[in-house]
Coordinates of C-alpha atoms in Angstrom, one line a residue:
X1 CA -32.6 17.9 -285.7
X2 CA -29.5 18.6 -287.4
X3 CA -26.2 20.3 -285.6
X4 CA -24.6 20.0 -282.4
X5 CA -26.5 18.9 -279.1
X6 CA -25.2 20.2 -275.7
X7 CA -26.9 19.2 -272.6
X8 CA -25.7 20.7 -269.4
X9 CA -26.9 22.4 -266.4
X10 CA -27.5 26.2 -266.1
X11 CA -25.2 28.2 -264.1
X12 CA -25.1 32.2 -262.9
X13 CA -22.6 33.5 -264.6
X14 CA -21.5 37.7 -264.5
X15 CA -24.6 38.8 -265.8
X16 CA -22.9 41.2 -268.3
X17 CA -25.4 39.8 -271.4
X18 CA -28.1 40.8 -268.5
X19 CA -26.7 44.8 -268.2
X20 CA -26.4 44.5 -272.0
X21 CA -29.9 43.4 -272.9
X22 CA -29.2 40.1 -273.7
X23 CA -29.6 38.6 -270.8
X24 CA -27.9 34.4 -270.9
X25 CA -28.8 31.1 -270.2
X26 CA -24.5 30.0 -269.2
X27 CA -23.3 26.6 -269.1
X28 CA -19.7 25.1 -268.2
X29 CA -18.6 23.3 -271.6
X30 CA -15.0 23.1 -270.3
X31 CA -15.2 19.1 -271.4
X32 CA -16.6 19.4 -275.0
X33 CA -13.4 20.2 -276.9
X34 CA -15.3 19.1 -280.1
X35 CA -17.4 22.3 -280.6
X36 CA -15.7 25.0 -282.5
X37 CA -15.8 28.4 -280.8
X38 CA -18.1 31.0 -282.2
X39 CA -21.3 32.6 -282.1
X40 CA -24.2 30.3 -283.8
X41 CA -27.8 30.5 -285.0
X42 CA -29.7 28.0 -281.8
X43 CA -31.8 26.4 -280.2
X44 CA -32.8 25.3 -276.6
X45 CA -35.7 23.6 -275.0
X46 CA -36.9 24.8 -272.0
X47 CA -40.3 22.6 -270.0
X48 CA -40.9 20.6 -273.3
X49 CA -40.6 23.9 -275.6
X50 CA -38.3 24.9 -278.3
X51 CA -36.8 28.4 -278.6
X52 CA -34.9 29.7 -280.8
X53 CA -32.2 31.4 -280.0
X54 CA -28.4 32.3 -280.5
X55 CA -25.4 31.6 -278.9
X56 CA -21.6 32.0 -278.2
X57 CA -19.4 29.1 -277.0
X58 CA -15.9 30.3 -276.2
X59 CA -14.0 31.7 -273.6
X60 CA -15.9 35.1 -273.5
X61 CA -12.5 37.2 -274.8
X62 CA -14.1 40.7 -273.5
X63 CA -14.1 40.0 -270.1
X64 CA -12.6 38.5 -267.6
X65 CA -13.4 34.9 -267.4
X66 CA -12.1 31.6 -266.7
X67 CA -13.2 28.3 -268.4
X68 CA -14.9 27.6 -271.6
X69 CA -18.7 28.0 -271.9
X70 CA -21.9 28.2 -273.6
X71 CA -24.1 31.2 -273.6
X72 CA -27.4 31.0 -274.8
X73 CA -29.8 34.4 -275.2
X74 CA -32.9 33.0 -276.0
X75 CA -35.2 34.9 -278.0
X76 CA -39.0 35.3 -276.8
X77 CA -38.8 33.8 -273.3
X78 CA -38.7 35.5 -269.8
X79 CA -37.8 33.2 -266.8
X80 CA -35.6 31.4 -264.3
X81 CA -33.0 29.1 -266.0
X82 CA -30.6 28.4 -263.2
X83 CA -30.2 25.0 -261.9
X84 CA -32.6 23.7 -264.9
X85 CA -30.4 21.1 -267.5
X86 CA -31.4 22.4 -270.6
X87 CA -30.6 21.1 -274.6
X88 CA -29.1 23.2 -276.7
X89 CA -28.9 22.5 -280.6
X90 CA -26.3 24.7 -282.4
X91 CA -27.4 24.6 -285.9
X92 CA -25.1 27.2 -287.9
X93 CA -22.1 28.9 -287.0
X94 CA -22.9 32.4 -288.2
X95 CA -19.1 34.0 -286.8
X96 CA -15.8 33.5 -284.7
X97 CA -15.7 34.5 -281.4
X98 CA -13.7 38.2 -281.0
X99 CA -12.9 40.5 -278.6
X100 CA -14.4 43.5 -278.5
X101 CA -12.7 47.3 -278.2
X102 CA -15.6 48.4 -276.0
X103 CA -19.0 47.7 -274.5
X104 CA -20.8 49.6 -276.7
X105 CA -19.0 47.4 -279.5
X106 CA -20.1 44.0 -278.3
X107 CA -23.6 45.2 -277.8
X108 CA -24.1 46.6 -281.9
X109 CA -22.8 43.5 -282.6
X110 CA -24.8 41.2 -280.5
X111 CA -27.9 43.3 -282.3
X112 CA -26.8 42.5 -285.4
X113 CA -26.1 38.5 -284.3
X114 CA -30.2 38.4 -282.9
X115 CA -31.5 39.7 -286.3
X116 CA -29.7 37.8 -288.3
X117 CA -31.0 34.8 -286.1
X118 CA -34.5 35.6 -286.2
X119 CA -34.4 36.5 -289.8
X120 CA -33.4 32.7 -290.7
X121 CA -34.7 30.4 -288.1

């Protein structure tokens, strides 16, 4: 699989992708200076299974936050992540990570990130 493999353990984060219907697989990538931040096109394996999905590595610039991480919403899948170490494969950068004026903001944009992920994996 082409792109950019990530393996690391899931963690709770502020569960603001959650309250904004996109709820996130988060992991602590404070040591992997080599991935560019951004939002990307994804995917993650979960029990054997692989999901597409999207996600935005970064330091989350619209909210408070410490560290660098990876978030992962992963598209068709309904369960408990946390304490799993899961593989994620970035496989196409589709934008830069921003901050955003307002909730309401992010969460258009995060719409517009999904279809735009579904539509080419």
């Amino acid at each position: 699989m082409e792109g950019i493999e990530i393996v690391a353990v899931v963690v709770l984060g502020n569960q603001l992708g959650r309250k904004l219907g996109f709820p996130t697989a988060n992991m602590d990538i404070s040591d992997r200076g080599d991935i560019a931040n951004g939002v990307y096109r994804s995917q993650i394996e979960i029990d054997g299974v692989l999901y597409n999905a999207m996600s935005n590595v970064g330091i989350r610039p619209s909210v408070v936050s410490t560290g660098r991480w990876l978030e992962t919403h992963v598209f068709d899948f309904h369960g408990d992540l946390y304490g799993k170490v899961l593989t994620v494969h970035l496989l196409e950068k589709i934008r830069d990570e921003r901050k955003f004026s307002s909730v309401t903001e992010l969460r258009q944009q995060l719409e517009h990130d999904m279809e735009y992920c579904r539509e080419n994996c």
